XYZ file of C-alpha atoms in Angstrom:
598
model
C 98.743 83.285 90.044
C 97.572 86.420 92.397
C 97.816 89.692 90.347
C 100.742 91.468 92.161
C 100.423 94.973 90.796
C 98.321 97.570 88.607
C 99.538 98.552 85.956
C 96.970 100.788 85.061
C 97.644 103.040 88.552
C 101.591 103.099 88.172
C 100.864 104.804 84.827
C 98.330 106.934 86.713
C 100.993 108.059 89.307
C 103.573 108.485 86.772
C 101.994 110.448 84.295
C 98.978 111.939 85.726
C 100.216 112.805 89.010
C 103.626 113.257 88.481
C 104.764 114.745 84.905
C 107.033 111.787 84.815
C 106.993 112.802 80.645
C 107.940 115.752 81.371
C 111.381 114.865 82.714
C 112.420 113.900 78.817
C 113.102 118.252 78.650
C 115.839 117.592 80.791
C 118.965 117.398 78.812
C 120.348 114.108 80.677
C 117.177 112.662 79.535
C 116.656 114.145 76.505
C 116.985 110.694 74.796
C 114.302 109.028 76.250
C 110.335 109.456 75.485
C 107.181 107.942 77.462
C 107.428 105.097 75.028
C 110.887 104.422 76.382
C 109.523 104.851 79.930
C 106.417 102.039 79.279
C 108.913 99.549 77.596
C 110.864 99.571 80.426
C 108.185 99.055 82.602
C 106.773 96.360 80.847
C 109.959 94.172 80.659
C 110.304 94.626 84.105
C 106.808 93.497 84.797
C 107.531 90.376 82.528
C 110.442 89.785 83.929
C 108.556 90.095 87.590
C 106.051 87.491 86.410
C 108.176 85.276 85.101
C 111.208 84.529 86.860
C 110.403 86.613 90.843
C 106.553 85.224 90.893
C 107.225 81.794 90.299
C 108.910 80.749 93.180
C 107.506 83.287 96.125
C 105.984 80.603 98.027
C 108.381 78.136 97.191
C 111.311 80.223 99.031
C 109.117 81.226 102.250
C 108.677 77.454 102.504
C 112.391 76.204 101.563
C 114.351 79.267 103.723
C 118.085 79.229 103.164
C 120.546 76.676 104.678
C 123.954 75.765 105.063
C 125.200 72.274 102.998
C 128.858 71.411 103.805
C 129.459 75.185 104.206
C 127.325 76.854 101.535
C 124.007 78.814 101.778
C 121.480 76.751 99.515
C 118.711 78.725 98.104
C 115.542 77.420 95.479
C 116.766 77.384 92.393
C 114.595 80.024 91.182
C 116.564 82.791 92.881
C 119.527 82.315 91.060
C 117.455 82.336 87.402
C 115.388 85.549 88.877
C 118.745 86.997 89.529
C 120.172 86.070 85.781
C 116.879 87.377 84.627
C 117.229 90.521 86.131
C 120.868 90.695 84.924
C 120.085 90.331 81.378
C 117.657 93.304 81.366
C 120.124 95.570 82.555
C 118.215 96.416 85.077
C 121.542 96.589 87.535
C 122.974 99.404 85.580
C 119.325 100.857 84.025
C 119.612 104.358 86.366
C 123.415 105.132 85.864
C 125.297 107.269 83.244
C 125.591 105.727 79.575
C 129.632 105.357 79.947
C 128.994 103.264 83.255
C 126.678 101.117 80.394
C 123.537 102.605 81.865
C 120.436 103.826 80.345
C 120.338 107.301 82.446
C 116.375 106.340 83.849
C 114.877 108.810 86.281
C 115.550 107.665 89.498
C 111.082 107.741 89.726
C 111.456 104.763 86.607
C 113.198 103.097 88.571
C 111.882 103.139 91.517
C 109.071 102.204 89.637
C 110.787 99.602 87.416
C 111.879 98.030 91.200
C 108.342 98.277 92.122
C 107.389 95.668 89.995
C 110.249 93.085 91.253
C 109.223 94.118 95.080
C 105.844 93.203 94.571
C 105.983 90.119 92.758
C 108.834 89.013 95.358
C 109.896 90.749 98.163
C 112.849 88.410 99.057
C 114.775 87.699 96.023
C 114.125 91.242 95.323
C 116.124 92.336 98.496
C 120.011 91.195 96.324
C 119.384 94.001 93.514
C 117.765 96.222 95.765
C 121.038 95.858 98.198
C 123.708 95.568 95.237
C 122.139 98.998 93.383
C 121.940 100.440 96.794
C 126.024 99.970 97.409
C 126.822 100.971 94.283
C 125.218 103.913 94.069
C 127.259 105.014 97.190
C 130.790 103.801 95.653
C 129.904 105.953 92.979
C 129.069 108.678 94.777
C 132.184 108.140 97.213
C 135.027 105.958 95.877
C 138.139 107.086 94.550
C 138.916 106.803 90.520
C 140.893 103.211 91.165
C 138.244 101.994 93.718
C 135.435 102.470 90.949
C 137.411 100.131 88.732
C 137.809 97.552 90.862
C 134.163 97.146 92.541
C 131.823 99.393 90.875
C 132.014 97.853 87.175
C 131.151 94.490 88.161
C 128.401 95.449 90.309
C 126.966 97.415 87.870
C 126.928 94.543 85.720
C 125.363 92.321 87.766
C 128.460 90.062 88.296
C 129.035 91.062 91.940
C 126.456 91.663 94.399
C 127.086 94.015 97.728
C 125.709 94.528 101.104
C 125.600 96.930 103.856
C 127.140 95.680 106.927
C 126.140 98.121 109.779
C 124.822 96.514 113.085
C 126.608 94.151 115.067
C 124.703 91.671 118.260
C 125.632 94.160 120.885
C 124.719 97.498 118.645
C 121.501 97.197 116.563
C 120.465 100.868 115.830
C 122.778 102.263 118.536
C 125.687 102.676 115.570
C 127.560 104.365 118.026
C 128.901 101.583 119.795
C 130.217 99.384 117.094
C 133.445 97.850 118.078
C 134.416 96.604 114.860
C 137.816 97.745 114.165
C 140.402 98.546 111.149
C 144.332 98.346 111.999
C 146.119 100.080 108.689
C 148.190 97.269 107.418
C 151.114 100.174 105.907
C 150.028 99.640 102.382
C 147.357 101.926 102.128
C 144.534 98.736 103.227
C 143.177 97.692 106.409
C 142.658 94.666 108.541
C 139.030 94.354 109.767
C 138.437 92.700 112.610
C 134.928 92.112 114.327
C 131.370 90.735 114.266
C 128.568 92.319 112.148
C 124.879 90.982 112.522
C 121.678 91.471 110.448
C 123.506 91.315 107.056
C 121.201 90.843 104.603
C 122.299 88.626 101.133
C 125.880 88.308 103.495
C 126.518 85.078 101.886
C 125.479 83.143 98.911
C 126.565 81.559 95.701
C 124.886 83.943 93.582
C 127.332 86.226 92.334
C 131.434 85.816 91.937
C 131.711 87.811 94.562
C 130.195 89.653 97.684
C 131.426 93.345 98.459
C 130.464 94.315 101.885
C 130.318 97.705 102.772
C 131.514 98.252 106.614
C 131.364 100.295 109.849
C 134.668 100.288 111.629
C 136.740 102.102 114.141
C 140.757 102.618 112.948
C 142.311 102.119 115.659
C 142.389 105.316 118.213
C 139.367 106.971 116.609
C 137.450 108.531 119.573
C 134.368 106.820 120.564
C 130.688 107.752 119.226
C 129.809 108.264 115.910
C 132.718 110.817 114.938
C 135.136 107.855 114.923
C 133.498 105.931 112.537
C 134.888 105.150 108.844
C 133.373 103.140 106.361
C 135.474 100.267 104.425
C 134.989 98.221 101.445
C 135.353 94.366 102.279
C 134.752 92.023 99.487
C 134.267 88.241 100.045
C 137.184 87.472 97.750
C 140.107 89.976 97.470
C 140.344 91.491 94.294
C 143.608 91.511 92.633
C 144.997 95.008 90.820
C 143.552 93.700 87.375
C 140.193 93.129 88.604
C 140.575 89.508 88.614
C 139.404 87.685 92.163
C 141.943 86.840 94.615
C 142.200 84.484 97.471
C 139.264 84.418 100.485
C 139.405 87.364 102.679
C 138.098 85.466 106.031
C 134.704 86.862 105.844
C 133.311 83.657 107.355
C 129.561 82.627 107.900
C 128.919 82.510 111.427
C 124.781 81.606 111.108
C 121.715 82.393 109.502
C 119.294 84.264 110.994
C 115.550 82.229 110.810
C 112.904 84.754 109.830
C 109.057 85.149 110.233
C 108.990 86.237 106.808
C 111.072 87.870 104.136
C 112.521 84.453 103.456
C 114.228 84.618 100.541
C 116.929 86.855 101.358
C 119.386 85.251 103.193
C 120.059 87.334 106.378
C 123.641 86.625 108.350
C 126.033 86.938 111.433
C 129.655 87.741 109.410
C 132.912 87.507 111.166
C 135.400 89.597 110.120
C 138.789 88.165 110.628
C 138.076 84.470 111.513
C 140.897 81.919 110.650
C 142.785 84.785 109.072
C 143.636 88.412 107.569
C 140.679 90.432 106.209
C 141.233 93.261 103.803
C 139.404 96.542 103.739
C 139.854 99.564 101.398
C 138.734 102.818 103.363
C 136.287 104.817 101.653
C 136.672 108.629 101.636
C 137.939 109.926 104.767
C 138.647 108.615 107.749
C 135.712 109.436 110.694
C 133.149 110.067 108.158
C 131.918 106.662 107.407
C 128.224 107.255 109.265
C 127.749 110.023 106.920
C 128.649 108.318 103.614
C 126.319 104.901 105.106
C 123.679 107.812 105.440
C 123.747 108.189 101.543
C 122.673 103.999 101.026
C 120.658 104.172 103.992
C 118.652 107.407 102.952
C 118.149 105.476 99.456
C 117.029 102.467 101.442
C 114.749 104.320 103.633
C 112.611 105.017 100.561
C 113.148 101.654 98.802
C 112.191 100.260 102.273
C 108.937 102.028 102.476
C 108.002 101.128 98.609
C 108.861 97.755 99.435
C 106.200 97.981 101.875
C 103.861 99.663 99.571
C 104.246 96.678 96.951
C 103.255 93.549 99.361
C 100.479 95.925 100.785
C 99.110 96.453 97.207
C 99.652 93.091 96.547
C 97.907 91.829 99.146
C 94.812 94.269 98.719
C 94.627 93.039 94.873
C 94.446 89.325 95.715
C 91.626 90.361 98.342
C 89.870 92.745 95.932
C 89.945 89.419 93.128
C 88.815 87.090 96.617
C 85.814 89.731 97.349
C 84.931 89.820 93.611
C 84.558 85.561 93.813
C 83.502 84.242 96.839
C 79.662 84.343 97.246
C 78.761 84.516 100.580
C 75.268 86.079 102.666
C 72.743 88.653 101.128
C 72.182 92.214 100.722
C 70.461 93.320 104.126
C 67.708 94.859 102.534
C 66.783 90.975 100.524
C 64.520 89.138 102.928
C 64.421 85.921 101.245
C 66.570 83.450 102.513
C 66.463 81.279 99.298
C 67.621 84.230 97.092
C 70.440 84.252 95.487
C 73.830 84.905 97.319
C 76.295 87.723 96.077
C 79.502 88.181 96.074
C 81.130 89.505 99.703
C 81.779 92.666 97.484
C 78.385 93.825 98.147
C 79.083 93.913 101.435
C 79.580 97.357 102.944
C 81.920 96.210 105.903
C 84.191 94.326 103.196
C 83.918 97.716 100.861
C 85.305 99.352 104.184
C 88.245 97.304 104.256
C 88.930 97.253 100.319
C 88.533 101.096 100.799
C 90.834 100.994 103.712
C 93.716 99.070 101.783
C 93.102 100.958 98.601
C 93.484 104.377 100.446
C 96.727 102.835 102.131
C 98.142 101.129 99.363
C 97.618 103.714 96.399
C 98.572 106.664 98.753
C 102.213 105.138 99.983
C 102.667 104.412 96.700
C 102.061 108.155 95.438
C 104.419 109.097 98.155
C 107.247 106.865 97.402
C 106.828 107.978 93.469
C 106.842 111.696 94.935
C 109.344 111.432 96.928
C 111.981 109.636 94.116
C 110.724 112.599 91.845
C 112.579 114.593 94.214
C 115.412 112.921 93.809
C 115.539 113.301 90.092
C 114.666 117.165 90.966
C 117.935 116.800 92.823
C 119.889 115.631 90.182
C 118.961 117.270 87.317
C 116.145 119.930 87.738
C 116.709 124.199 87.612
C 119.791 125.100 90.590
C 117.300 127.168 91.317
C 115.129 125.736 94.334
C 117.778 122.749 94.829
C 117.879 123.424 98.522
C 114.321 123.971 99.135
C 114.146 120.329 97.060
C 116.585 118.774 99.278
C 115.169 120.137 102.990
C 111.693 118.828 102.033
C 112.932 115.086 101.309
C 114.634 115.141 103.910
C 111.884 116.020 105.621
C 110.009 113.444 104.342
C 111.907 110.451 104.270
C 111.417 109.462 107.952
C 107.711 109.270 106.487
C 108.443 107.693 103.707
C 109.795 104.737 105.588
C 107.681 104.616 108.251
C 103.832 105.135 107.300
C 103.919 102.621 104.477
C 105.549 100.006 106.340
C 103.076 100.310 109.321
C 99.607 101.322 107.195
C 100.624 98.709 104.692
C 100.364 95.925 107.595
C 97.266 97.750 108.536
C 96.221 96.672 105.005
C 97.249 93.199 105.087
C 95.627 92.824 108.035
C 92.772 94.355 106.401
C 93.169 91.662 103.315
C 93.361 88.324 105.700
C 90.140 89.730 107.148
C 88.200 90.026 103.747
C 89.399 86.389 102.832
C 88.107 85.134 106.050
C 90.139 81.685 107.194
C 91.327 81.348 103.875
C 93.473 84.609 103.873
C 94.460 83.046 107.078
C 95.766 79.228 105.558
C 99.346 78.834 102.751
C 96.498 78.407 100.284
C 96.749 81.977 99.422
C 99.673 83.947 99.658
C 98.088 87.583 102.264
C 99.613 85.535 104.898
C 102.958 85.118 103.392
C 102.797 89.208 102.740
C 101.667 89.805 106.271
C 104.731 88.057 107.657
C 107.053 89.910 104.884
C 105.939 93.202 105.594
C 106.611 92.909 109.611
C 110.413 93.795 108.809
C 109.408 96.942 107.343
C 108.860 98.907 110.284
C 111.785 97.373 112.160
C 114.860 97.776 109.788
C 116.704 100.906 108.364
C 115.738 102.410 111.252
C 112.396 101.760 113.398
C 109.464 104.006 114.210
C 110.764 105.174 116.684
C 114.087 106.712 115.685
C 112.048 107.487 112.274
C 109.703 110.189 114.827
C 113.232 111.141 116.724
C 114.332 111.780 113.091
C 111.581 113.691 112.385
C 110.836 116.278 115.678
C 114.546 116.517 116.679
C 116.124 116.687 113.253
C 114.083 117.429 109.899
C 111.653 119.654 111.773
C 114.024 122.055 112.779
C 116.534 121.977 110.345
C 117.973 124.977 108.694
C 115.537 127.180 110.752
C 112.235 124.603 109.931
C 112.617 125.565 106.330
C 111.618 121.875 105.020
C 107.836 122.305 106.555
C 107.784 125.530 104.723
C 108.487 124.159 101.719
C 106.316 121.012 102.596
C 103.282 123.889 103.502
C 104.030 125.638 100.574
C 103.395 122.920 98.138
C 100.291 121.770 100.010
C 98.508 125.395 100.012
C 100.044 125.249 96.472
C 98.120 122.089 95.483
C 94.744 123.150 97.451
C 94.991 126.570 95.305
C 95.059 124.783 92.214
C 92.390 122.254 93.000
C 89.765 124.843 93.853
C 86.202 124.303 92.016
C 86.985 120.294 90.570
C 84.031 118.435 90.594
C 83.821 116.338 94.199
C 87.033 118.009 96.073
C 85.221 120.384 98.816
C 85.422 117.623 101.581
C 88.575 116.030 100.187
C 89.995 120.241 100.048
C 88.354 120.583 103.412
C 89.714 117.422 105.556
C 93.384 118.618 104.705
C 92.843 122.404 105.279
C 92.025 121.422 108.731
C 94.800 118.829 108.890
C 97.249 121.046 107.959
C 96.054 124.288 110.428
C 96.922 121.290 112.892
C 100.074 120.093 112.384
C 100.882 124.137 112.124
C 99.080 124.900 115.713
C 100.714 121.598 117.173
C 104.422 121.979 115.468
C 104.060 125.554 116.946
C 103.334 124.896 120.341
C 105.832 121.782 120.415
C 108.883 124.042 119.097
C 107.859 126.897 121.507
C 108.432 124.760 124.317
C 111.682 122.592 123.352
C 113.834 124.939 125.544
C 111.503 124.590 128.649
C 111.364 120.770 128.337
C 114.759 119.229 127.105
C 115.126 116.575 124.812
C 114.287 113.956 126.626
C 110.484 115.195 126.914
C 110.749 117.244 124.247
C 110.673 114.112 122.129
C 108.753 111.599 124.426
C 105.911 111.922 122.139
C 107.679 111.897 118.478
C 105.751 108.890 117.460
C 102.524 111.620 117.755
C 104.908 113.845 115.247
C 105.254 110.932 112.891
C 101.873 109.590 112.702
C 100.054 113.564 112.820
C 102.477 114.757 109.735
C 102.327 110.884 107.824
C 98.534 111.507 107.659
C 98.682 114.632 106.538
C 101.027 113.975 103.800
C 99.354 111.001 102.796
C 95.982 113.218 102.791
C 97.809 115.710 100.169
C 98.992 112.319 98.025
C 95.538 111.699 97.694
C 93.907 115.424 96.854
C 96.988 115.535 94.431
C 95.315 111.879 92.831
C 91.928 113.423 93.527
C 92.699 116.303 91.108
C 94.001 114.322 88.515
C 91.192 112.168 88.289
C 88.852 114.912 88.576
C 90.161 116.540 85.402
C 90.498 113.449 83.695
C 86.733 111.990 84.302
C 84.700 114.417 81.760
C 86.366 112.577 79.347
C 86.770 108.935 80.629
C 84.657 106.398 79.092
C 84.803 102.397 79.834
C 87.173 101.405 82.448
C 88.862 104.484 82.387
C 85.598 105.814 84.095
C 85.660 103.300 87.022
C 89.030 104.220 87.837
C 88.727 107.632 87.942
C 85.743 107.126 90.190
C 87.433 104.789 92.342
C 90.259 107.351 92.613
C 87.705 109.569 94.091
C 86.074 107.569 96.393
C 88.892 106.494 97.953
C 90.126 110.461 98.039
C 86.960 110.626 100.049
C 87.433 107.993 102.288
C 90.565 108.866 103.354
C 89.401 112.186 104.035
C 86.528 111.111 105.997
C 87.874 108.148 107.782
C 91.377 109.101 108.423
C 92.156 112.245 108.557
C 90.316 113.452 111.565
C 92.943 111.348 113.368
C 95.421 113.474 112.981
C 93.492 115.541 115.609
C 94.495 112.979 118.341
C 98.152 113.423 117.505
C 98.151 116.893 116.820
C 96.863 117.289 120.358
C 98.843 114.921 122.222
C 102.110 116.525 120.519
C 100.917 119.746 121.409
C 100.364 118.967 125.175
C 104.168 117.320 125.732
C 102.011 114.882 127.624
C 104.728 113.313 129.956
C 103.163 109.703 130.601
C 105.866 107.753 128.483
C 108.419 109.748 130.152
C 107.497 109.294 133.462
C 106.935 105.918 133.311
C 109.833 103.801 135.150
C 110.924 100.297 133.964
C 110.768 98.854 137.629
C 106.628 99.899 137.023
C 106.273 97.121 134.252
């Protein structure tokens, strides 16, 4: 079996990087210890290895079906998912009353890593059932928590988010689904929603479906959206589980990759009555969505992260075993081959994937430390906290899930035509990944996020605070051992997001939206660079400080650390010039261009 994940760089990021420790001073987590933290991880890697591993490949090659009305999975799903169950891993983030364990939301993040990168497809029913509960939670009403939140909390009831619909991928505004009150409080639902991910399956005793509607005479756009909770089977007043509520199968959706999650076309309504509870208030369902969907955003982009680093580590364990050519310099052809290690253009690529993988995954561990910042750090600074992840989220979910295919890309080429055969699984992760960038929002509303939302928001105060941290971090690194490039690369970066933000914003009036944001995907990729550039001088310092003392192993991955520090300064940063210019310009080619030109 492929190794799937380091172990050795999650504790790295954790408690090197981040003070991940340090959260234990915290009185919600006052309990815990970094002993606590590691024996979570490492049932959670066991559990990866032993129930999510063993069946990847066997799911991506047996995709669900329908038998006489049922979705059929591998049987290996359904033990992951009992597996997963029995940890407690559901529950593991949530207060002890709700039978949690109160983790960091970073732990577990990084206790979901693990499942993610061992199998992205059976991984997507927690990730989807922790996501919806989180937002009852947040959002339900006293008797709604007691009826749907306890059992999906314990593992017994799974949930979805049920947003798009054929007509209205990302254009949420034009959902026609619609709600009818019904005079007791509850709702008829009545439409078609597409895309659902785990809609259907024999997993779980039930299915509870979060929903977009319209109530009947709710004005059109987003403003007349509500939100509704629709489970598979109605749920009676004692919890107990009622008759069908009509949610019927209408297909599966046949996927490139990501196999193992089923992914559905619901109809809502079909051969009968279906039963919604509203959630909050009425019109502000898009809003309270936004609250699962900002959650998945991350999730989304470490779930891109994890087959990218599990991809570069079966390449890296390829490169270290295949023997193949000679050094240059050796002029005998009789000598003795070497492994395609040795090989500076495969060291390229390994650097390449290293400096994707390892970076994304500081980011996604960064940005889930601001959540727990969120939740339980000083008042003081809360808002400052909250403008910079928003901020960053649109990067969060977007660079991973496009540099991580960069990577995989990257790993198929070091493995030659076997990375490109089902005799090793880079493939498989190639195909996963190409969801990433497509759903919970693509690129391109990720840039229109960024330049016409989080840039500007509450006066630009989130770049600021994003500035602020980075001139922060490039004070503190000053005179380490091997940082002057690595310090240098990102000064420069970040005088050119500053000049081309500047110039951008100075215009916006002048050019309307429409042009104004014609180039956002320049935004996206000039400010993901940068970021990722800080992720690494952040990594950079803490191996720095660490190396006088590293002996053994420890010493190699310090030094790796700092190599590929280096490389990303040297190789990738200076494209952030490119953007920074092109955003700076309001270049008008993709706006100009007409569709009868094509």
């Amino acid at each position: 079996m492929a190794p799937f994940l380091s172990k050795r760089d999650l504790q790295f990021q954790l408690y090197e990087v981040l003070d991940t420790e340090g959260l234990t001073a915290r009185p919600r987590h006052a309990e815990h210890s970094r002993e606590v933290y590691d024996d979570v991880l490492n049932l959670a890697y066991n559990v990866a290895e032993k129930y999510f591993a063993n069946h990847t490949r066997d799911a991506d090659l047996n995709e669900p079906h329908v038998v006489d009305g049922q979705v059929k999975l591998v049987p290996g799903v359904a033990a992951a998912m009992k597996a997963f169950r029995d940890a407690g891993f559901f529950s593991a983030h949530h207060d002890e009353d709700l039978g949690g364990l109160q983790l960091p939301w970073v732990v577990m993040q990084a206790v979901q890593a693990n499942f993610q990168a061992a199998n992205m497809g059976s991984s997507g029913y927690p990730f989807l059932t922790i996501g919806n509960a989180n937002l009852q939670r947040e959002f339900d009403t006293e008797e709604q928590k007691r009826k749907y939140l306890a059992p999906l909390l314990e593992g017994r009831w799974f949930g979805t988010m049920a947003l798009s619909e054929p007509h209205a991928g990302s254009g949420l505004a034009d959902i026609t689904t619609s709600a009818t009150p019904r005079g007791d409080g509850t709702y008829s639902i009545q439409g078609t929603k597409m895309w659902i991910s785990g809609g259907e399956h024999e997993l779980s005793e039930n299915i509870v479906h979060l929903v977009l509607a319209r109530i009947k005479g709710a004005p059109a756009g987003v403003k007349g959206i509500s939100l509704f909770i629709v489970p598979r089977y109605r749920v009676n007043e004692d919890g107990s589980l009622g008759e069908k509520n009509n949610v019927v199968l209408a297909g599966l959706n046949h996927k490139m990759g990501y196999r193992g999650t089923t992914n559905t076309l619901l109809n809502f309504g079909e051969g009968g009555e279906t039963v919604g509870e509203l959630v909050g208030e009425a019109g502000r369902g898009l809003g309270y969505m936004f609250h699962m969907m900002n959650e998945a955003r991350i999730g989304v982009g470490m779930g891109a992260v994890m087959l990218g680093y599990a991809g570069y580590l079966a390449s890296l364990e390829y490169a270290r075993e295949r023997l193949q050519g000679r050094h240059a310099s050796a002029k005998d052809p009789s000598g003795q081959m070497v492994s395609i290690i040795e090989h500076a253009d495969v060291k390229r690529l390994l650097l390449r994937q290293k400096a994707f993988v390892e970076g994304g995954l500081a980011l996604g561990l960064y940005a889930s430390s601001l959540v727990d910042d969120l939740a339980t750090g000083p008042e003081e600074g809360r808002e400052d906290t909250r403008l910079l992840l928003d901020l960053l989220t649109p990067i969060v979910k977007s660079w991973p899930s496009k540099y991580s295919q960069e990577a995989l890309s990257d790993a198929i080429q070091v493995m030659g035509g076997a990375g490109y055969t089902r005799d090793y699984p880079v493939e498989m992760y190639y195909r996963d990944n190409r969801l990433n960038p497509i759903h919970e929002g693509t690129e391109g509303i990720q840039g229109n996020d960024l330049l016409g939302r989080k840039v500007t928001q509450a006066g630009g105060r989130g770049l600021t605070v994003l500035l602020e941290r980075m001139h922060a971090d490039l004070k503190a690194s000053e005179g380490l051992e091997g940082l002057d490039g690595i310090r240098a690369a990102l000064t420069t970066a970040i005088a050119q997001n500053r000049d081309a933000f500047g110039a951008i914003l100075g215009r916006a009036a002048e050019l309307g939206p429409d042009l104004y944001l014609a180039n956002a995907n320049s935004a996206l990729e000039m400010l993901g660079h940068t970021v990722v550039g800080w992720m690494w001088l952040r990594q950079a310092a803490a191996a720095a400080r660490a190396l006088p003392g590293a002996r053994g192993d420890d010493e190699g991955f310090y030094r790796g650390k700092l190599q590929a520090a280096r490389f990303f300064a040297v190789y990738e940063l200076p494209k952030v010039r490119a953007h920074a210019e092109l955003l700076a310009s309001a270049d008008p080619t993709t706006h100009e261009m007409r569709g009868d030109w094509f």
